[in-house]
Amino acid sequence: MQVLRAVVETGSVTAAAGRLGYTPSAVSQQVAALEAQAGTPLLERVGRGVRPTEAGTLLAGHAELIGGQVALAEAALADLRAGRTGRLTVRYFATAGPGLLAPALARFRDQHPGVGVELRLSEPDDPLAEGRADLGLVVRPDAPPPPGVDLVRLLDDPYRVALPPDHPLAGREVVDLADLAEEPWIGSEPPGPCLHAVLQGCAAAGFTPEVAVECQDYTTAQGFVAAGLGVALLPRLGLAVPHPGVTVRPVRGPEPARTIRAALRSGAPRTPALTGLLTALREAAGPLGGSFSAHPYGS
């Protein structure tokens, strides 16, 4: 139809061939094939040129509309490939939101303002929402990834000990993990990789924590600590809002940490937008990783 449009606009098969970079024979064959499909003549000879029949005029008009839509589609596709437009679906767990994901998204939107991002909390066992998400944030130790998932390490999130302000250990800059062996503990982690990191650290220090109070929420755990019911190990990202009645200190010997990774669908195209978001997450994770000699939030 675009060949027909060129013939109608130029009034000549030869001129249309020159515009399109075809031979006159190829143009004539295209028009003949289109006439066979239409079931009616589309061109008629006039002197040395041609003019469209009524059917030819009709189809040439539609060809112009189609050509415009194709051009728009090509431009939209180019924007998508370049990461200027599109949409990403991201799943995350709660404590990764304020400290890691929020600054990463601020960086990402500065560089990809036309890309929409859908954010939803993830299920621990299904961070990619059965393959519907483009990226998920997960806590996972060094282990083979699940089938169909690629994992990219972002940071190690170290655990801190939360103590009542009048606790004998609260005056120390750093607390030895073994010194917490006889303390009643506030259990703040549900079964899973976060709890595994805590128990593994305690085992390396030579003890198993005696849990006095069970809870699965870092804010609630701090409340129990402030009330003097026990001590708690809490990840640094989980202490974005410290309780005023709690003293927080780094631990050592060892310092437990949970490993946060980005989960991506194996084989999914690494589009500029997805690559840009992963880069932003790595940049946001940089200042958060590693060990610290003092607690950044004070006591």
XYZ file of C-alpha atoms in Angstrom, residues 13-174:
162
model
C 5.567 4.200 -11.775
C 9.085 5.306 -12.725
C 9.023 8.299 -10.341
C 7.668 6.140 -7.536
C 10.441 3.613 -8.119
C 13.033 6.379 -7.857
C 11.532 7.633 -4.580
C 11.425 4.173 -3.039
C 14.718 2.865 -4.387
C 13.010 0.062 -6.324
C 13.054 -0.818 -10.015
C 9.986 0.174 -12.076
C 9.358 -3.547 -12.645
C 9.261 -4.207 -8.889
C 6.814 -1.342 -8.383
C 4.535 -2.636 -11.146
C 4.596 -6.127 -9.612
C 3.649 -4.739 -6.177
C 0.736 -2.776 -7.634
C -0.435 -5.806 -9.621
C -0.343 -7.977 -6.495
C -2.342 -5.379 -4.581
C -4.931 -5.151 -7.369
C -5.307 -8.935 -7.268
C -5.951 -8.789 -3.517
C -8.375 -5.871 -3.900
C -10.215 -7.520 -6.764
C -10.408 -4.270 -8.738
C -8.065 -1.994 -10.755
C -6.290 0.621 -8.686
C -4.523 2.596 -11.448
C -5.360 3.648 -14.995
C -3.029 5.015 -17.639
C -3.224 8.698 -18.561
C -0.787 9.688 -21.304
C 2.689 8.759 -20.096
C 1.638 8.532 -16.481
C -1.025 6.910 -14.327
C -3.796 8.092 -12.064
C -5.689 6.261 -9.353
C -9.100 4.781 -9.828
C -11.676 5.456 -7.143
C -10.515 2.312 -5.342
C -6.890 3.404 -5.742
C -7.657 6.799 -4.184
C -9.398 5.068 -1.274
C -6.512 2.711 -0.555
C -3.890 5.423 -1.002
C -5.655 7.478 1.684
C -5.624 4.544 4.075
C -1.965 3.927 3.213
C -1.169 7.454 4.372
C -2.923 6.805 7.694
C -1.180 3.463 8.103
C 2.178 5.026 7.278
C 1.658 7.606 9.985
C 0.777 4.941 12.541
C 3.805 2.862 11.552
C 6.047 5.911 12.012
C 4.554 6.509 15.463
C 5.052 2.852 16.370
C 8.672 2.955 15.218
C 9.316 6.099 17.276
C 7.651 4.553 20.337
C 9.698 1.387 19.927
C 12.896 3.418 19.623
C 12.021 5.252 22.853
C 11.338 1.942 24.585
C 14.617 0.427 23.401
C 16.518 3.499 24.567
C 14.881 3.428 28.008
C 13.027 6.714 27.528
C 9.597 5.122 28.001
C 8.121 1.873 29.306
C 7.059 0.374 32.610
C 8.793 -1.766 35.204
C 7.168 -3.883 37.898
C 9.165 -4.152 41.126
C 8.553 -6.287 44.215
C 10.289 -5.518 47.506
C 10.219 -6.313 51.231
C 9.288 -3.611 53.713
C 12.633 -2.706 55.296
C 14.300 -2.390 51.867
C 11.867 0.384 50.954
C 13.055 3.547 52.743
C 16.808 2.933 52.925
C 17.530 1.215 49.611
C 14.683 1.333 47.133
C 13.581 4.943 47.691
C 16.981 6.549 46.962
C 17.506 4.155 44.058
C 14.198 5.220 42.496
C 15.109 8.892 42.927
C 18.304 8.293 40.953
C 16.490 6.194 38.369
C 13.762 8.769 37.699
C 16.335 11.499 37.190
C 17.826 9.437 34.348
C 14.643 7.751 33.037
C 11.800 10.211 33.729
C 9.490 8.635 31.151
C 9.581 5.119 32.630
C 6.800 4.182 35.036
C 7.559 1.946 38.029
C 4.918 -0.165 39.774
C 5.904 -1.028 43.361
C 4.360 -3.748 45.490
C 5.407 -5.702 48.550
C 6.548 -9.208 47.714
C 5.772 -12.612 49.096
C 8.973 -14.042 50.644
C 8.731 -17.256 48.623
C 7.805 -15.575 45.344
C 9.665 -12.253 44.887
C 8.887 -12.098 41.161
C 5.139 -12.716 41.542
C 5.171 -15.907 39.455
C 7.289 -14.276 36.770
C 5.134 -11.163 36.364
C 7.609 -8.776 38.039
C 10.692 -7.431 36.291
C 12.788 -7.155 39.465
C 12.450 -8.223 43.071
C 14.467 -7.451 46.190
C 15.182 -10.520 48.302
C 17.215 -11.635 51.293
C 19.149 -14.711 50.282
C 22.463 -16.228 51.441
C 25.059 -17.600 49.057
C 23.187 -20.456 47.427
C 22.083 -21.472 43.927
C 19.187 -19.285 42.739
C 15.718 -20.745 42.214
C 14.953 -22.055 38.709
C 14.277 -19.242 36.247
C 15.779 -16.541 38.483
C 19.074 -14.644 38.291
C 20.388 -13.058 41.511
C 22.574 -9.953 41.719
C 24.237 -9.180 45.055
C 23.548 -5.628 46.258
C 24.758 -5.397 49.865
C 25.219 -7.067 53.216
C 22.895 -5.503 55.801
C 24.591 -5.908 59.216
C 22.672 -6.586 62.416
C 22.828 -4.313 65.473
C 21.922 -5.086 69.057
C 19.091 -3.084 70.613
C 19.486 -2.645 74.367
C 17.608 -0.849 77.149
C 19.494 2.419 77.849
C 20.376 1.315 81.402
C 21.761 -2.050 80.280
C 25.391 -2.703 81.387
C 26.417 -3.236 77.738
C 24.807 -0.011 76.517
C 27.909 2.004 77.438
C 30.134 0.093 75.050
C 30.861 1.317 71.524
C 30.767 -2.261 70.180
